[in-house]
Coordinates of C-alpha atoms and ligand atoms in Angstrom, one line a residue:
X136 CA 7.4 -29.8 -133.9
X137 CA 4.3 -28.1 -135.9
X138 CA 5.0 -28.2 -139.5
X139 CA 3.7 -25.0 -141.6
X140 CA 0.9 -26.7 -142.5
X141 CA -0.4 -27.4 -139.3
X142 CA 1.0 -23.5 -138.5
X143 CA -1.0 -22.0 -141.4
X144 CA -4.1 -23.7 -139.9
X145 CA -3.6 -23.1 -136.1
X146 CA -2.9 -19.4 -137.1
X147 CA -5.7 -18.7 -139.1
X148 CA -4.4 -18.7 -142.8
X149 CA -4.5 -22.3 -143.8
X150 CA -7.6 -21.1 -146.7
X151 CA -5.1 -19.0 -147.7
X152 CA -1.6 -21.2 -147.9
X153 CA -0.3 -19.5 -150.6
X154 CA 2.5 -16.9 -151.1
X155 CA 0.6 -14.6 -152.9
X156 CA -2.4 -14.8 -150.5
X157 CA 0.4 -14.1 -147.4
X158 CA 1.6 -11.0 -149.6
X159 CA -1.9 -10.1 -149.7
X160 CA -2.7 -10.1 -146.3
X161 CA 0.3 -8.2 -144.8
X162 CA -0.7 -5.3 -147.4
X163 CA -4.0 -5.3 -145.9
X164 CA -2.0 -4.8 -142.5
X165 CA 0.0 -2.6 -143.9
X166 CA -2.4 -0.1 -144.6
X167 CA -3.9 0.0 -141.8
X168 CA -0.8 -0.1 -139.4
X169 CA 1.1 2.9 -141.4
X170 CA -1.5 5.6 -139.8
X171 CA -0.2 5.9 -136.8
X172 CA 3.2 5.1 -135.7
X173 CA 6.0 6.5 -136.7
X174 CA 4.0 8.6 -139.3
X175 CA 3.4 11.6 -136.7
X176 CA 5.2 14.5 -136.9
X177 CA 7.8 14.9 -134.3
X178 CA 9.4 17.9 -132.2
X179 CA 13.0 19.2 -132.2
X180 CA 12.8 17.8 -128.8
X181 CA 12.2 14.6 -130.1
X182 CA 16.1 14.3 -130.2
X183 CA 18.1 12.9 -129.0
X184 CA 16.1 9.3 -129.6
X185 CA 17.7 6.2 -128.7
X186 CA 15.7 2.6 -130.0
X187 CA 17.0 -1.2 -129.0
X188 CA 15.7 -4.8 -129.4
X189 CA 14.5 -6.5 -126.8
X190 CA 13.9 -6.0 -123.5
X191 CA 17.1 -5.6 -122.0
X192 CA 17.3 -3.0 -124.4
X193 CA 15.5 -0.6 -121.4
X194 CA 19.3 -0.9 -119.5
X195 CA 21.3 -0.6 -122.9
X196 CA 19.5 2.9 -123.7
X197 CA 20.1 3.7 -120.1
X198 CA 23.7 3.7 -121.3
X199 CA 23.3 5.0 -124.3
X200 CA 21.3 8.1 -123.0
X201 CA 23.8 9.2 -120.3
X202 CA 26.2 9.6 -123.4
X203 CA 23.8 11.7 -125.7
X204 CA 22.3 13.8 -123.1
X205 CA 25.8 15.0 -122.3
X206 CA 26.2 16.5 -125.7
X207 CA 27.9 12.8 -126.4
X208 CA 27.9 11.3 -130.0
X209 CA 25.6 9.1 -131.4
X210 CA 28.6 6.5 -131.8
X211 CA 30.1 6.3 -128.6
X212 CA 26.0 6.2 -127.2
X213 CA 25.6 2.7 -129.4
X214 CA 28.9 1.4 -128.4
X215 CA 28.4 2.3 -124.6
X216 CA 24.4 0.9 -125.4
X217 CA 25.1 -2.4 -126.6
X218 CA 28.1 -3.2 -123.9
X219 CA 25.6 -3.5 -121.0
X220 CA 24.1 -6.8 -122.3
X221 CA 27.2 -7.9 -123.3
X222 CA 28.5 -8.4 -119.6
X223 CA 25.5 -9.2 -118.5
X224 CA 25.4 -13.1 -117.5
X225 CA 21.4 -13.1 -117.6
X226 CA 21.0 -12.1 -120.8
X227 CA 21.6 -15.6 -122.6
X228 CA 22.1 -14.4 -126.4
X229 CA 24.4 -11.8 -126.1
X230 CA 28.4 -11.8 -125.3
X231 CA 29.5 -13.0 -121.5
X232 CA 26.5 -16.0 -120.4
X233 CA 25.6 -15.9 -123.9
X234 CA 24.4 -19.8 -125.3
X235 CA 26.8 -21.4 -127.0
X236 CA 26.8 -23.6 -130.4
X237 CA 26.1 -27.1 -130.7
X238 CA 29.8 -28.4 -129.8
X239 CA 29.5 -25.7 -126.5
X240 CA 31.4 -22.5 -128.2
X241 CA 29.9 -18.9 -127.3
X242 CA 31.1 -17.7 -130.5
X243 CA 29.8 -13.9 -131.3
X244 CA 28.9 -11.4 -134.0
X245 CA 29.1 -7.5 -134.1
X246 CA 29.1 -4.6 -136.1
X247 CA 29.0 -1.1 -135.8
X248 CA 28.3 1.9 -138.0
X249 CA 28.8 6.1 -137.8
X250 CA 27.2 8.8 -139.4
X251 CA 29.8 8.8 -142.4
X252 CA 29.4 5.4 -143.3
X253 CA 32.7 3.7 -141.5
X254 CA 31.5 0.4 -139.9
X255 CA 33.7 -2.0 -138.4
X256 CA 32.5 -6.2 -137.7
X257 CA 33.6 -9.0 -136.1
X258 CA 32.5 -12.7 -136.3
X259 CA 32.8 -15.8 -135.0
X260 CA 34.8 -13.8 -132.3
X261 CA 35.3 -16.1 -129.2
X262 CA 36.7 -15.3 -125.3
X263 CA 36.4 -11.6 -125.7
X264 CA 33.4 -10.1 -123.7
X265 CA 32.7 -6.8 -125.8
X266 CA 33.2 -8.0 -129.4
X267 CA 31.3 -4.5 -130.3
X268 CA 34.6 -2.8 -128.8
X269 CA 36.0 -4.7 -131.1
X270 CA 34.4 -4.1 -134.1
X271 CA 35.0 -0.4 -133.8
X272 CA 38.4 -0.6 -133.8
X273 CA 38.5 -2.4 -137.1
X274 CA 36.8 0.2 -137.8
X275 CA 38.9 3.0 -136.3
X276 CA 42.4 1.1 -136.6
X277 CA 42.6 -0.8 -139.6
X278 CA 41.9 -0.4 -143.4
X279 CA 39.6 -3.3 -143.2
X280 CA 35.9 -3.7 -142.2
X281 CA 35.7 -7.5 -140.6
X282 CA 37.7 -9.8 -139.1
X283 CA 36.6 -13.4 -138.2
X284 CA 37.4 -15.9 -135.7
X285 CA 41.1 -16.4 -134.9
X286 CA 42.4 -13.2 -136.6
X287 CA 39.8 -11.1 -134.8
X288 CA 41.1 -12.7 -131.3
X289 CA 44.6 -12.1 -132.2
X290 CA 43.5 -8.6 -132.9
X291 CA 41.3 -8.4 -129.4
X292 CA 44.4 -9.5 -127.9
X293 CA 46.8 -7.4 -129.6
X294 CA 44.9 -3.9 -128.4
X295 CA 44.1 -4.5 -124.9
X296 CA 41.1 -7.2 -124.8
X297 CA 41.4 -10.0 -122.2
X298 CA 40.6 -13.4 -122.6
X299 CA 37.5 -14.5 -120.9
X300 CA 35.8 -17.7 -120.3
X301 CA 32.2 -16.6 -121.7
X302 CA 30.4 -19.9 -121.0
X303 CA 28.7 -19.5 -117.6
X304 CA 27.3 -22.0 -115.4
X305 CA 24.1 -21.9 -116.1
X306 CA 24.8 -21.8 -120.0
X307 CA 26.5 -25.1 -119.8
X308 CA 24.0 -26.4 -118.1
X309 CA 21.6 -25.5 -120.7
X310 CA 23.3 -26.8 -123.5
X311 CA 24.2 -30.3 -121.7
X312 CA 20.6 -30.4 -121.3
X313 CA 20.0 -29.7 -124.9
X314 CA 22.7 -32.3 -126.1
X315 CA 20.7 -35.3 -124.0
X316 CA 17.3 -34.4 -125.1
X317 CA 17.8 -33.0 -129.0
X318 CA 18.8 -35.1 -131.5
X319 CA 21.8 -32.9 -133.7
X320 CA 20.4 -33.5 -136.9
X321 CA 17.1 -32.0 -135.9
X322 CA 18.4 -28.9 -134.8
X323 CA 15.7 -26.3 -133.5
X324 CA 17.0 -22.9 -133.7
X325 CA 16.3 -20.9 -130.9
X326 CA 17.2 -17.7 -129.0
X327 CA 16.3 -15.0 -131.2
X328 CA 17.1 -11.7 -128.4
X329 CA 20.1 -10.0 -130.1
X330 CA 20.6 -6.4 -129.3
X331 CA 20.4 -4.0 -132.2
X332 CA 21.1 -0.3 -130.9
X333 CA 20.5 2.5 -133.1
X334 CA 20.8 6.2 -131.6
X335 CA 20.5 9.7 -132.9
X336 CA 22.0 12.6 -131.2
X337 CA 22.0 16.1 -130.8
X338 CA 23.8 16.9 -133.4
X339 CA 21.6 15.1 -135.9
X340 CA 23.8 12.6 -136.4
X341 CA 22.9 8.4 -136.6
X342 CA 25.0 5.5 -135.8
X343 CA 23.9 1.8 -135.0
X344 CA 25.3 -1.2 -133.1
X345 CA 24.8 -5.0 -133.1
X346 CA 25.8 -7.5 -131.1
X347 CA 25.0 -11.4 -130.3
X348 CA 26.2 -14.8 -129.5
X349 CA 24.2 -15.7 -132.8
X350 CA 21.6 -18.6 -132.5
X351 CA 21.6 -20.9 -129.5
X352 CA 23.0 -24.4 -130.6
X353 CA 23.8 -23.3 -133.9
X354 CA 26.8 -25.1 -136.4
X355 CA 30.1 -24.1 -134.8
X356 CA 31.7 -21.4 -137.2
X357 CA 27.8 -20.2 -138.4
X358 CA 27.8 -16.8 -138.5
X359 CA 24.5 -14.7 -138.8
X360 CA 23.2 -11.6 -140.2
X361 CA 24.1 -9.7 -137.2
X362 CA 27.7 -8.8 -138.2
X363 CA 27.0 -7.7 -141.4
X364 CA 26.6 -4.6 -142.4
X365 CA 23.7 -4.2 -144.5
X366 CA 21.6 -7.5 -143.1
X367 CA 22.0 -6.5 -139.1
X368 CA 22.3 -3.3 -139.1
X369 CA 22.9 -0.4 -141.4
X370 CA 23.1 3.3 -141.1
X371 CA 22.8 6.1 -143.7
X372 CA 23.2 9.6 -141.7
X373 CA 21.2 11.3 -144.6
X374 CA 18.2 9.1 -144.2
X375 CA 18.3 7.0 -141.1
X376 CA 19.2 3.8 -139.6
X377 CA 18.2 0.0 -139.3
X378 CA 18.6 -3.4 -137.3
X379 CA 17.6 -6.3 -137.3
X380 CA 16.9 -9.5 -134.5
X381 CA 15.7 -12.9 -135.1
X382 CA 16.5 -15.6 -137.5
X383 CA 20.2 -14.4 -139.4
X384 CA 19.5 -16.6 -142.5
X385 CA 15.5 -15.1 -143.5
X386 CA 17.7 -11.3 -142.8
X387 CA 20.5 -12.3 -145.1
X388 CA 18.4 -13.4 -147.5
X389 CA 16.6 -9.5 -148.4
X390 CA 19.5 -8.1 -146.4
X391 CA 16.9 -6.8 -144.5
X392 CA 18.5 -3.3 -142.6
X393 CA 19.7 -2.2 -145.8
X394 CA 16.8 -2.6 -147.6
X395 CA 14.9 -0.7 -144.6
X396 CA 16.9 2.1 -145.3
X397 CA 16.8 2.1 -148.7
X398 CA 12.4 2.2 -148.7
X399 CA 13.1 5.3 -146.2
X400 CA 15.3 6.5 -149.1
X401 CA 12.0 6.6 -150.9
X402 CA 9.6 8.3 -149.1
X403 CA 8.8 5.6 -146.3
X404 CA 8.4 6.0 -142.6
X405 CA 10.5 3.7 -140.6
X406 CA 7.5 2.2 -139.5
X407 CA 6.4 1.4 -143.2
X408 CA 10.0 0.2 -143.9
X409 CA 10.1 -2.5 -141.2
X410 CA 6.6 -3.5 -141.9
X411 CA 7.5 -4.0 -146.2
X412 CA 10.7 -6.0 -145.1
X413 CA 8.8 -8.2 -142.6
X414 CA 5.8 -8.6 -145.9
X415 CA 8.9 -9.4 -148.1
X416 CA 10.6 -12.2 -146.0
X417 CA 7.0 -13.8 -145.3
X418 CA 6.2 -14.3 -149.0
X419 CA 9.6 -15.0 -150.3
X420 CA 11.1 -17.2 -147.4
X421 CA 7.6 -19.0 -146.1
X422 CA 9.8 -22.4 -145.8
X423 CA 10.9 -20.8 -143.0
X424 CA 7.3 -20.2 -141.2
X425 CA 7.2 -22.3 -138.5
X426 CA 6.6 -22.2 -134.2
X427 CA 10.0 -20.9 -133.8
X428 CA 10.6 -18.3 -136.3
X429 CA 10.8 -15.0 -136.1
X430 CA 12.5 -11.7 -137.4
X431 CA 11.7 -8.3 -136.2
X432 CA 13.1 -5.1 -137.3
X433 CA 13.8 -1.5 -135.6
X434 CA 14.3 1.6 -137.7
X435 CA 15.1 5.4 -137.0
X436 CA 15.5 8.4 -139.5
X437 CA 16.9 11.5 -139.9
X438 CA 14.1 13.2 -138.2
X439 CA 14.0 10.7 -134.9
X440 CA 10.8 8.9 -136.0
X441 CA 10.7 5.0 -135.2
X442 CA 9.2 2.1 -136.3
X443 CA 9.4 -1.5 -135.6
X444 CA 7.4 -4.4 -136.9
X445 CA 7.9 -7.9 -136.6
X446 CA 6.6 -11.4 -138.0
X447 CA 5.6 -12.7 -135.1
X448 CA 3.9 -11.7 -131.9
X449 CA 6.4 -11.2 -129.1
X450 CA 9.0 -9.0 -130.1
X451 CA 9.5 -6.2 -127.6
X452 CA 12.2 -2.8 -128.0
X453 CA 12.8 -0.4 -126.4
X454 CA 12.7 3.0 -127.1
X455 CA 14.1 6.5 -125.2
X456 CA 13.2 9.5 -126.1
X457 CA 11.6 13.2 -124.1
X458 CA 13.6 11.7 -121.3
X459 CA 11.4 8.7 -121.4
X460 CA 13.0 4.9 -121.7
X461 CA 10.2 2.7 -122.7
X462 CA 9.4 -0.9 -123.9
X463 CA 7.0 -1.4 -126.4
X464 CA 5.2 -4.0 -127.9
X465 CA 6.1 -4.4 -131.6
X466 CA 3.1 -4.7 -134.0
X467 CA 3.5 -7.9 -136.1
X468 CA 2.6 -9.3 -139.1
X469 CA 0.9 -12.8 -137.5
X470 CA 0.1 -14.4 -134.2
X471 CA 1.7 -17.7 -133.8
X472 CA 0.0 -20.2 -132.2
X473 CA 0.0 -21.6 -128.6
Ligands
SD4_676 C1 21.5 -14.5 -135.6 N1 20.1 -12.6 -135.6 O1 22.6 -14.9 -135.3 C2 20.9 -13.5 -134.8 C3 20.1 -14.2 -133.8 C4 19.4 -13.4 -132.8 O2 18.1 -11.6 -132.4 O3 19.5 -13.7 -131.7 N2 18.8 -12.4 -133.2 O4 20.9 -15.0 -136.6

């Protein structure tokens, strides 16, 4: 494994190697990325406007736009969104085929916000393929916002959830090969392709979805940023709406979709939101800066404008809108090395 030293150098910023001097340089960036996206002024048309992590995000906003361009809501379009990875097998870090923890649990995270601020979460959630189903009716049926682990099953059960073995073939086989070759102490974390959903619709109104099987080969019972509300995602209907994909602990830590919200609050774009979290987790988390990090972040507002920005090169969503469904390269803070 590279260590951030040898990181700092092979990308560049080893003169540098301080903090300040990585604050310094994403400003820099940050001026001259604001300009365009997600500054331009956009047309009533722009909305409905549907944006997603990742590529599979393209299928989820598929889903999600069938909804809203039926005069749907914006909840039902995240909830509908973020169900299609979910049962899909292929996509490895998110519900059914998802990889599991380091003792071979899929164990999964979700959460789910409306336009009047009612969110519902579930963690640590195992055998239940659309934990984001589930998470809306803690929202909708309970006084309560999350429920982890057993209880949340027994809820699953209790309203018409089956049990499901989520641990596919081709999972397994992935994490026996994992076990042989990694020693468990040096744990890398990988699989960083959660989906975050957020959608406005026709009405104006925002809502946002999360969902994940969490970090491949993580500690059984970790749970990440993605079911909480205000780290993974977070929606404000009278300003606009943020998620959040990559490494749970560096979003925690500035609960990151919250905060993106709260700089729209103030007068940024979304694109200048995502880009000042991204600044603030590289200069106060750079213990974390190494080949496998990352953390990338979408954001909507009230007026369908988008932005994403991520640390690292790579990070793809996907974005519908004018009856287009797109993906799209996220601009990023630095370029991580071969
Ligand atoms: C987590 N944020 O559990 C998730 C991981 C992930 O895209 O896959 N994010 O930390």
């Amino acid at each position: 494994m590279i260590d951030r030293r040898e990181f700092l150098k092979k990308s560049g910023l080893a003169a540098i190697g301080t903090v300040a001097a990585f604050s310094k340089s994403g400003s820099a960036l940050l001026q001259e990325e604001t300009a365009d996206l997600g500054k331009s002024k956009l047309k009533e048309e722009s909305i409905p406007v549907v944006i997603s992590t990742w590529k599979h995000g393209i299928a989820a906003n598929e889903a999600s736009w069938k909804i809203l361009s039926n005069n749907g809501t914006a909840l039902d379009a995240v909830e509908q969104g973020v169900r299609v990875p979910e049962a899909d097998p292929d996509v490895q870090s998110v519900g059914y085929g998802g990889l599991p923890d380091r003792d071979g649990y899929v164990t999964l995270d979700a959460c789910i916000m409306d336009e009047k601020g009612n969110c519902g979460s579930v963690a640590y959630l195992q055998n239940i393929m659309h934990p984001i189903s589930v998470a809306r009716m803690v929202m909708e049926k309970t006084p309560h916002i999350m429920l982890v682990g057993d209880g949340a099953l027994q809820f699953a059960l209790a309203n018409g959830f089956k049990k499901e073995n989520l641990l596919t073939k081709k999972s397994k086989e992935a994490w026996l090969k994992w076990k042989k070759e990694s020693n468990y102490s040096s744990h890398k974390l990988k699989g960083h392709d959660t989906i975050g959903l957020l959608a406005i619709d026709k009405a104006g109104n925002l809502s946002g979805a999360c969902t994940t099987s969490g970090l491949a080969w993580k500690y059984h019972g970790r749970v990440g940023d993605s079911p909480l509300i205000g780290a993974g995602m977070y929606v404000d209907n009278e300003i606009g709406a943020a998620a959040a994909t990559g490494k749970g602990e560096a979003v925690i830590k500035i609960s990151g979709s919250f905060l993106v919200v709260e700089l729209m609050r103030n007068g940024k774009s979304p694109q200048e939101a995502c880009e000042i979290a991204v600044n603030r987790i590289v200069k106060k988390q750079p213990e974390y800066i190494d080949k496998y990090f990352q953390v990338g972040f979408i954001a909507l507002d009230k007026q369908g404008r988008y932005g994403a920005y991520s640390v690292k090169n790579g990070f793809q969503f996907a974005l519908y809108r004018n009856n287009m469904n797109q993906l799209l390269d996220s601009k990023f803070f630095i370029e991580n090395q071969k």
